[in-house]
């Protein structure tokens, strides 16, 4: 049905009221069995399952191939066959995970194939018509039936929407002139199924037509080349996608009409709004709250169908570095207007939490980074409980491509026990590592089998933690307080959640070895009993806090526990001895130092640094109970890191107060090599960068110098290139290049010479034990165990920390001794550095010019742009 503004036609809002009354669960159309309109839920209590529809399940094979050369399940750039019927068929599977809402990628009619980029619109974000269902996805009736089936199952439908752009129907690869939109113009005449949008307003996309220019539906601009430029961000083309002029009232009106339509005709319950940063915040006030009678704001339309709590949240793709909040502030500015405090979007995806949680759970960074992020989240945002949280999605690497299953399970538990709406990306429950692999047999990288195994360990685990959240509102509605964090490394982390008199305590050990969590001040009354509610592995120990409301525990490697305060009191284990330690409050040490104290009825104890029990020092007090011991600081390499120290006797239950200190121990340079300029042309000398202007003549992959410094068993590798770019706002501070660094340790067995996924082997008989693979948005460390031509090996944490110095065009990777298995010496270690680029996998290599792939070689040739000689440390 089409809705018009004039000619006596009934307004959209009036039509809604006529069809649906005041709300409730009324149906529409002639199918009286449909349940399209239901009351909104309390969104903070929901759990979302996000499907990339084309890759999820093929419910109707007859719609797969539309005859435009756009369908090929063997090709990741083309349609694979999933559709809306396929999603409906798997509602029970999704519900069994504990999910209450299904988020589908945009189902609207799309540009199917873009010959300029050799890529297809299977994902749904390249609209041709915002008010039609794409033929690959099925029909309008299919979409209605999905909505109805979800509602009958007590679930909700969330639609991904795009308001910033259409598909790529015109571009300005070169020669653009802001004063003449016809200069440098290239119309994408080979686009399939058509060379312009089919929605009438948006079909006015040819600036050679004066009426189209006057209508001003689009910004006649080239692709964004600098994502830090505010004008380009709001008015240039994102990856050459035609940028809508969202300040134009006509465009705003059409977009409201388009998305009101899906609420009314299908019964959509929520919107996820793509690329929100690329639209001015004021647009969303109009989009959500406009009082236009013909095409009202989304909220009014939703309310007319019985949805008094319609949820809309935006995507702001940006993660802050550790202990920074620049992008967090930007994200907040799309929820709350900084000028007057008024509301804009109800929520935004919590990208900063995603980035920090990945660093902590996947890459083994200090847990204090997560403590900082949680405190910032609660202090900065007005509605943190409405900020969807996630651990991977269709735009970033799968967690398991660089993290362990234990780390994944811990991250899932965090999502389920902190404020924010948890989002599970399809395939996570089946341990997917392929970013957009298909769940169904015959689909892209499905290994020719279905992946809907409800007995899979991660499926069962997600169902368990989902139930934990749903059974205890303290997790979805409570307020967190960080109780314990480790500023130096992976290890102990604890927080409590409080809500209406209920308290929960959540504890993790993010380290791959046993740690001590000491003197945790819960704020609970003396002798309060904690009841075990969850254990990731094994059984949670019984905990009764002491007279000061504190507890101390030994935590196994990768442990995670949840307790609920029972309201009862118990009897804590009584200490049979005492320990004291000389006051140590943020002192700065130049090297090893001595600490002392007293004891009573303690035969021996452990001096524990940064919670690390595996390397704790055993101390035997003197006859009079006095004691002193030296603290080894040889591996403490960052003067800004705050370390902790405690004396603890497990046998007697005695524990001292915690102490804190810093160590200023510098790295020492041990090797440096210069690499020739201009040799970033591959092993044959014929390779070229992708043709997109963002590479241009920057030569980001041309290694010029590598410097290696060591501090004890730790290593710092500085890589200098001609230019460090950050065009795409990468979270790691550099883009358009991926560094792969191979490290062979002296005397360590089990290495391999294969260079995974790079079609190459190490030179000069070198075998690697550890391998760094990092680009702008990923940072992973692997051991050689299980490595092959296709497998990257076994993930290891902590991963390298990354620093970028744009003044010297240097990217630095620092590996602690723990990252390298605490080697006795680095003398004789070998290092080999290569460059390429990475986008969900190493970018492809083609014989002919490509915009987004390297070219000048066969796909099976080595994926190495530049490489150093093998560097041997003295």
PDB file of C-alpha atoms in Angstrom, residues 87-299:
ATOM      1  CA  UNK A  87      14.621 -17.019   9.920  1.00  0.00           C
ATOM      2  CA  UNK A  88      11.034 -17.933  10.730  1.00  0.00           C
ATOM      3  CA  UNK A  89      11.868 -21.634  10.501  1.00  0.00           C
ATOM      4  CA  UNK A  90      14.516 -21.252  13.204  1.00  0.00           C
ATOM      5  CA  UNK A  91      12.545 -19.305  15.808  1.00  0.00           C
ATOM      6  CA  UNK A  92      12.570 -22.232  18.231  1.00  0.00           C
ATOM      7  CA  UNK A  93      16.323 -22.575  17.788  1.00  0.00           C
ATOM      8  CA  UNK A  94      16.807 -18.878  18.562  1.00  0.00           C
ATOM      9  CA  UNK A  95      14.410 -18.892  21.482  1.00  0.00           C
ATOM     10  CA  UNK A  96      16.212 -21.883  22.943  1.00  0.00           C
ATOM     11  CA  UNK A  97      19.306 -19.703  23.336  1.00  0.00           C
ATOM     12  CA  UNK A  98      17.327 -17.419  25.602  1.00  0.00           C
ATOM     13  CA  UNK A  99      16.956 -14.656  23.019  1.00  0.00           C
ATOM     14  CA  UNK A 100      13.759 -12.616  23.131  1.00  0.00           C
ATOM     15  CA  UNK A 101      14.285 -10.457  20.028  1.00  0.00           C
ATOM     16  CA  UNK A 102      15.492 -11.165  16.495  1.00  0.00           C
ATOM     17  CA  UNK A 103      17.431  -8.427  14.711  1.00  0.00           C
ATOM     18  CA  UNK A 104      17.477  -8.857  10.927  1.00  0.00           C
ATOM     19  CA  UNK A 105      19.737  -7.033   8.507  1.00  0.00           C
ATOM     20  CA  UNK A 106      17.854  -4.612   6.202  1.00  0.00           C
ATOM     21  CA  UNK A 107      15.322  -6.656   4.206  1.00  0.00           C
ATOM     22  CA  UNK A 108      14.671  -3.827   1.742  1.00  0.00           C
ATOM     23  CA  UNK A 109      15.217  -3.977  -2.012  1.00  0.00           C
ATOM     24  CA  UNK A 110      18.943  -3.590  -2.645  1.00  0.00           C
ATOM     25  CA  UNK A 111      21.531  -2.990  -5.289  1.00  0.00           C
ATOM     26  CA  UNK A 112      22.409  -6.616  -6.007  1.00  0.00           C
ATOM     27  CA  UNK A 113      25.780  -6.169  -7.669  1.00  0.00           C
ATOM     28  CA  UNK A 114      28.209  -3.265  -7.886  1.00  0.00           C
ATOM     29  CA  UNK A 115      30.670  -3.775 -10.759  1.00  0.00           C
ATOM     30  CA  UNK A 116      32.785  -0.858  -9.523  1.00  0.00           C
ATOM     31  CA  UNK A 117      33.689  -2.745  -6.350  1.00  0.00           C
ATOM     32  CA  UNK A 118      32.963  -6.307  -7.520  1.00  0.00           C
ATOM     33  CA  UNK A 119      30.756  -6.814  -4.490  1.00  0.00           C
ATOM     34  CA  UNK A 120      27.094  -7.499  -3.850  1.00  0.00           C
ATOM     35  CA  UNK A 121      24.393  -6.099  -1.605  1.00  0.00           C
ATOM     36  CA  UNK A 122      23.472  -9.417   0.038  1.00  0.00           C
ATOM     37  CA  UNK A 123      23.876  -7.739   3.423  1.00  0.00           C
ATOM     38  CA  UNK A 124      21.016  -5.295   2.826  1.00  0.00           C
ATOM     39  CA  UNK A 125      22.742  -1.962   3.420  1.00  0.00           C
ATOM     40  CA  UNK A 126      22.692  -0.781  -0.234  1.00  0.00           C
ATOM     41  CA  UNK A 127      19.081   0.229  -0.665  1.00  0.00           C
ATOM     42  CA  UNK A 128      17.378   0.712  -3.984  1.00  0.00           C
ATOM     43  CA  UNK A 129      13.909   1.002  -2.469  1.00  0.00           C
ATOM     44  CA  UNK A 130      13.323   1.519   1.251  1.00  0.00           C
ATOM     45  CA  UNK A 131       9.690   0.400   0.969  1.00  0.00           C
ATOM     46  CA  UNK A 132       9.996  -2.950  -0.783  1.00  0.00           C
ATOM     47  CA  UNK A 133      11.247  -6.358   0.351  1.00  0.00           C
ATOM     48  CA  UNK A 134      14.253  -7.544  -1.610  1.00  0.00           C
ATOM     49  CA  UNK A 135      13.359 -10.499  -3.830  1.00  0.00           C
ATOM     50  CA  UNK A 136      16.189 -12.570  -2.337  1.00  0.00           C
ATOM     51  CA  UNK A 137      14.667 -12.111   1.111  1.00  0.00           C
ATOM     52  CA  UNK A 138      11.170 -13.190   0.049  1.00  0.00           C
ATOM     53  CA  UNK A 139       7.927 -11.266  -0.036  1.00  0.00           C
ATOM     54  CA  UNK A 140       6.062  -8.813   2.144  1.00  0.00           C
ATOM     55  CA  UNK A 141       3.875 -11.702   3.284  1.00  0.00           C
ATOM     56  CA  UNK A 142       6.990 -13.632   4.301  1.00  0.00           C
ATOM     57  CA  UNK A 143       8.084 -10.703   6.428  1.00  0.00           C
ATOM     58  CA  UNK A 144       4.636 -10.416   8.011  1.00  0.00           C
ATOM     59  CA  UNK A 145       4.641 -14.105   8.841  1.00  0.00           C
ATOM     60  CA  UNK A 146       8.062 -13.806  10.482  1.00  0.00           C
ATOM     61  CA  UNK A 147       6.795 -10.913  12.589  1.00  0.00           C
ATOM     62  CA  UNK A 148       3.632 -12.767  13.542  1.00  0.00           C
ATOM     63  CA  UNK A 149       5.459 -15.975  14.419  1.00  0.00           C
ATOM     64  CA  UNK A 150       7.889 -14.093  16.638  1.00  0.00           C
ATOM     65  CA  UNK A 151       5.052 -12.332  18.421  1.00  0.00           C
ATOM     66  CA  UNK A 152       3.171 -15.585  18.932  1.00  0.00           C
ATOM     67  CA  UNK A 153       6.354 -16.994  20.455  1.00  0.00           C
ATOM     68  CA  UNK A 154       6.485 -14.060  22.883  1.00  0.00           C
ATOM     69  CA  UNK A 155       9.381 -12.506  20.972  1.00  0.00           C
ATOM     70  CA  UNK A 156      10.017  -9.261  19.106  1.00  0.00           C
ATOM     71  CA  UNK A 157      11.242  -8.125  15.684  1.00  0.00           C
ATOM     72  CA  UNK A 158      14.055  -5.601  15.248  1.00  0.00           C
ATOM     73  CA  UNK A 159      14.793  -4.221  11.777  1.00  0.00           C
ATOM     74  CA  UNK A 160      18.127  -2.792  10.703  1.00  0.00           C
ATOM     75  CA  UNK A 161      17.537   0.506   8.890  1.00  0.00           C
ATOM     76  CA  UNK A 162      19.699   2.893   6.865  1.00  0.00           C
ATOM     77  CA  UNK A 163      19.030   6.629   6.670  1.00  0.00           C
ATOM     78  CA  UNK A 164      22.434   7.879   5.502  1.00  0.00           C
ATOM     79  CA  UNK A 165      22.769   6.439   2.012  1.00  0.00           C
ATOM     80  CA  UNK A 166      21.475   4.247  -0.792  1.00  0.00           C
ATOM     81  CA  UNK A 167      23.588   1.881  -2.885  1.00  0.00           C
ATOM     82  CA  UNK A 168      26.433   3.044  -5.121  1.00  0.00           C
ATOM     83  CA  UNK A 169      24.798   4.423  -8.260  1.00  0.00           C
ATOM     84  CA  UNK A 170      27.123   7.374  -8.901  1.00  0.00           C
ATOM     85  CA  UNK A 171      30.637   8.268  -7.805  1.00  0.00           C
ATOM     86  CA  UNK A 172      33.503  10.699  -8.210  1.00  0.00           C
ATOM     87  CA  UNK A 173      36.682   8.622  -8.444  1.00  0.00           C
ATOM     88  CA  UNK A 174      38.660  11.702  -9.553  1.00  0.00           C
ATOM     89  CA  UNK A 175      38.226  15.246 -10.803  1.00  0.00           C
ATOM     90  CA  UNK A 176      35.446  16.215  -8.393  1.00  0.00           C
ATOM     91  CA  UNK A 177      34.503  19.898  -8.310  1.00  0.00           C
ATOM     92  CA  UNK A 178      32.312  21.135  -5.468  1.00  0.00           C
ATOM     93  CA  UNK A 179      30.903  23.838  -7.752  1.00  0.00           C
ATOM     94  CA  UNK A 180      30.049  21.530 -10.630  1.00  0.00           C
ATOM     95  CA  UNK A 181      28.539  18.134  -9.715  1.00  0.00           C
ATOM     96  CA  UNK A 182      28.961  16.854 -13.264  1.00  0.00           C
ATOM     97  CA  UNK A 183      32.762  17.069 -13.178  1.00  0.00           C
ATOM     98  CA  UNK A 184      34.448  13.758 -12.453  1.00  0.00           C
ATOM     99  CA  UNK A 185      31.036  12.071 -12.323  1.00  0.00           C
ATOM    100  CA  UNK A 186      30.806   8.359 -13.099  1.00  0.00           C
ATOM    101  CA  UNK A 187      27.327   6.839 -13.269  1.00  0.00           C
ATOM    102  CA  UNK A 188      27.329   3.173 -12.293  1.00  0.00           C
ATOM    103  CA  UNK A 189      25.533   1.999 -15.413  1.00  0.00           C
ATOM    104  CA  UNK A 190      26.494  -1.649 -14.898  1.00  0.00           C
ATOM    105  CA  UNK A 191      24.819  -1.859 -11.508  1.00  0.00           C
ATOM    106  CA  UNK A 192      22.369  -4.729 -11.073  1.00  0.00           C
ATOM    107  CA  UNK A 193      19.392  -4.956 -11.149  1.00  0.00           C
ATOM    108  CA  UNK A 194      19.308  -1.282 -12.156  1.00  0.00           C
ATOM    109  CA  UNK A 195      21.475   1.821 -12.358  1.00  0.00           C
ATOM    110  CA  UNK A 196      19.330   3.969 -10.056  1.00  0.00           C
ATOM    111  CA  UNK A 197      17.079   3.488  -7.015  1.00  0.00           C
ATOM    112  CA  UNK A 198      13.522   2.507  -7.852  1.00  0.00           C
ATOM    113  CA  UNK A 199      11.943   4.559  -5.064  1.00  0.00           C
ATOM    114  CA  UNK A 200      10.705   7.666  -6.856  1.00  0.00           C
ATOM    115  CA  UNK A 201      12.271  10.353  -4.698  1.00  0.00           C
ATOM    116  CA  UNK A 202      15.644   8.660  -4.517  1.00  0.00           C
ATOM    117  CA  UNK A 203      15.734   7.953  -8.239  1.00  0.00           C
ATOM    118  CA  UNK A 204      16.592  11.649  -8.734  1.00  0.00           C
ATOM    119  CA  UNK A 205      20.280  10.803  -8.586  1.00  0.00           C
ATOM    120  CA  UNK A 206      21.749  12.129 -11.843  1.00  0.00           C
ATOM    121  CA  UNK A 207      23.352  15.569 -11.408  1.00  0.00           C
ATOM    122  CA  UNK A 208      23.412  15.991 -15.189  1.00  0.00           C
ATOM    123  CA  UNK A 209      19.669  16.563 -14.871  1.00  0.00           C
ATOM    124  CA  UNK A 210      19.012  20.092 -13.639  1.00  0.00           C
ATOM    125  CA  UNK A 211      15.821  19.084 -11.825  1.00  0.00           C
ATOM    126  CA  UNK A 212      17.737  16.467  -9.848  1.00  0.00           C
ATOM    127  CA  UNK A 213      20.322  19.005  -8.735  1.00  0.00           C
ATOM    128  CA  UNK A 214      17.577  21.425  -7.746  1.00  0.00           C
ATOM    129  CA  UNK A 215      15.759  18.734  -5.757  1.00  0.00           C
ATOM    130  CA  UNK A 216      18.900  18.254  -3.667  1.00  0.00           C
ATOM    131  CA  UNK A 217      18.114  14.705  -2.622  1.00  0.00           C
ATOM    132  CA  UNK A 218      21.801  13.798  -2.544  1.00  0.00           C
ATOM    133  CA  UNK A 219      25.106  15.334  -1.665  1.00  0.00           C
ATOM    134  CA  UNK A 220      27.075  15.399  -4.924  1.00  0.00           C
ATOM    135  CA  UNK A 221      30.329  14.467  -3.226  1.00  0.00           C
ATOM    136  CA  UNK A 222      33.168  11.937  -3.515  1.00  0.00           C
ATOM    137  CA  UNK A 223      33.980   9.182  -1.055  1.00  0.00           C
ATOM    138  CA  UNK A 224      35.143  10.145   2.412  1.00  0.00           C
ATOM    139  CA  UNK A 225      38.920  10.326   2.462  1.00  0.00           C
ATOM    140  CA  UNK A 226      39.348  11.639   6.006  1.00  0.00           C
ATOM    141  CA  UNK A 227      36.977  10.203   8.583  1.00  0.00           C
ATOM    142  CA  UNK A 228      38.116  12.731  11.167  1.00  0.00           C
ATOM    143  CA  UNK A 229      36.817  15.590   8.992  1.00  0.00           C
ATOM    144  CA  UNK A 230      33.340  16.518  10.257  1.00  0.00           C
ATOM    145  CA  UNK A 231      32.156  17.915   6.921  1.00  0.00           C
ATOM    146  CA  UNK A 232      33.205  14.784   5.041  1.00  0.00           C
ATOM    147  CA  UNK A 233      31.668  12.587   7.719  1.00  0.00           C
ATOM    148  CA  UNK A 234      28.238  14.181   7.343  1.00  0.00           C
ATOM    149  CA  UNK A 235      28.144  15.004   3.623  1.00  0.00           C
ATOM    150  CA  UNK A 236      30.578  12.822   1.668  1.00  0.00           C
ATOM    151  CA  UNK A 237      29.981   9.256   0.498  1.00  0.00           C
ATOM    152  CA  UNK A 238      30.716   6.467   2.928  1.00  0.00           C
ATOM    153  CA  UNK A 239      32.619   3.894   0.838  1.00  0.00           C
ATOM    154  CA  UNK A 240      31.146   5.429  -2.336  1.00  0.00           C
ATOM    155  CA  UNK A 241      27.563   4.866  -1.154  1.00  0.00           C
ATOM    156  CA  UNK A 242      25.360   7.684  -2.403  1.00  0.00           C
ATOM    157  CA  UNK A 243      24.973  10.117   0.485  1.00  0.00           C
ATOM    158  CA  UNK A 244      21.452  11.356   1.185  1.00  0.00           C
ATOM    159  CA  UNK A 245      20.969  15.011   2.010  1.00  0.00           C
ATOM    160  CA  UNK A 246      19.347  14.415   5.374  1.00  0.00           C
ATOM    161  CA  UNK A 247      19.029  18.136   6.077  1.00  0.00           C
ATOM    162  CA  UNK A 248      16.558  18.360   3.171  1.00  0.00           C
ATOM    163  CA  UNK A 249      12.984  18.317   4.578  1.00  0.00           C
ATOM    164  CA  UNK A 250      11.810  16.313   1.559  1.00  0.00           C
ATOM    165  CA  UNK A 251      14.365  13.591   2.264  1.00  0.00           C
ATOM    166  CA  UNK A 252      13.441  13.546   5.935  1.00  0.00           C
ATOM    167  CA  UNK A 253       9.768  13.245   5.043  1.00  0.00           C
ATOM    168  CA  UNK A 254      10.412  10.328   2.672  1.00  0.00           C
ATOM    169  CA  UNK A 255      12.560   8.475   5.203  1.00  0.00           C
ATOM    170  CA  UNK A 256       9.911   8.812   7.916  1.00  0.00           C
ATOM    171  CA  UNK A 257       7.297   7.531   5.466  1.00  0.00           C
ATOM    172  CA  UNK A 258       9.537   4.646   4.473  1.00  0.00           C
ATOM    173  CA  UNK A 259      10.162   3.403   7.982  1.00  0.00           C
ATOM    174  CA  UNK A 260       6.702   4.152   9.334  1.00  0.00           C
ATOM    175  CA  UNK A 261       5.601   1.708   6.649  1.00  0.00           C
ATOM    176  CA  UNK A 262       7.445  -1.247   8.182  1.00  0.00           C
ATOM    177  CA  UNK A 263       6.018  -0.615  11.631  1.00  0.00           C
ATOM    178  CA  UNK A 264       2.501  -0.413  10.258  1.00  0.00           C
ATOM    179  CA  UNK A 265       2.513  -3.106   7.614  1.00  0.00           C
ATOM    180  CA  UNK A 266       4.799  -5.687   9.238  1.00  0.00           C
ATOM    181  CA  UNK A 267       4.732  -4.921  12.941  1.00  0.00           C
ATOM    182  CA  UNK A 268       8.401  -4.133  13.491  1.00  0.00           C
ATOM    183  CA  UNK A 269       9.094  -3.505  17.189  1.00  0.00           C
ATOM    184  CA  UNK A 270      12.478  -1.772  17.101  1.00  0.00           C
ATOM    185  CA  UNK A 271      15.028  -0.195  14.777  1.00  0.00           C
ATOM    186  CA  UNK A 272      18.785  -0.475  14.728  1.00  0.00           C
ATOM    187  CA  UNK A 273      19.996   2.558  12.779  1.00  0.00           C
ATOM    188  CA  UNK A 274      23.085   1.997  10.682  1.00  0.00           C
ATOM    189  CA  UNK A 275      25.953   4.534  10.369  1.00  0.00           C
ATOM    190  CA  UNK A 276      24.433   7.061  12.754  1.00  0.00           C
ATOM    191  CA  UNK A 277      27.647   9.082  12.984  1.00  0.00           C
ATOM    192  CA  UNK A 278      27.303  10.017   9.312  1.00  0.00           C
ATOM    193  CA  UNK A 279      24.024  11.825   9.898  1.00  0.00           C
ATOM    194  CA  UNK A 280      23.564  15.026  11.880  1.00  0.00           C
ATOM    195  CA  UNK A 281      22.062  14.336  15.346  1.00  0.00           C
ATOM    196  CA  UNK A 282      19.223  16.785  14.637  1.00  0.00           C
ATOM    197  CA  UNK A 283      17.962  14.416  11.923  1.00  0.00           C
ATOM    198  CA  UNK A 284      17.079  11.826  14.541  1.00  0.00           C
ATOM    199  CA  UNK A 285      14.925  14.251  16.500  1.00  0.00           C
ATOM    200  CA  UNK A 286      12.875  14.728  13.349  1.00  0.00           C
ATOM    201  CA  UNK A 287      12.947  11.036  12.416  1.00  0.00           C
ATOM    202  CA  UNK A 288      11.680   9.935  15.816  1.00  0.00           C
ATOM    203  CA  UNK A 289       9.538  12.806  17.049  1.00  0.00           C
ATOM    204  CA  UNK A 290       8.254  14.822  14.059  1.00  0.00           C
ATOM    205  CA  UNK A 291       4.681  16.002  14.410  1.00  0.00           C
ATOM    206  CA  UNK A 292       4.028  15.853  10.676  1.00  0.00           C
ATOM    207  CA  UNK A 293       0.466  14.611  10.274  1.00  0.00           C
ATOM    208  CA  UNK A 294       0.955  12.696   7.030  1.00  0.00           C
ATOM    209  CA  UNK A 295       4.263  11.072   7.911  1.00  0.00           C
ATOM    210  CA  UNK A 296       4.768  11.403  11.648  1.00  0.00           C
ATOM    211  CA  UNK A 297       7.868  10.543  13.570  1.00  0.00           C
ATOM    212  CA  UNK A 298       8.554   6.883  14.205  1.00  0.00           C
ATOM    213  CA  UNK A 299       7.526   7.097  17.851  1.00  0.00           C
TER     214      UNK A 299
END
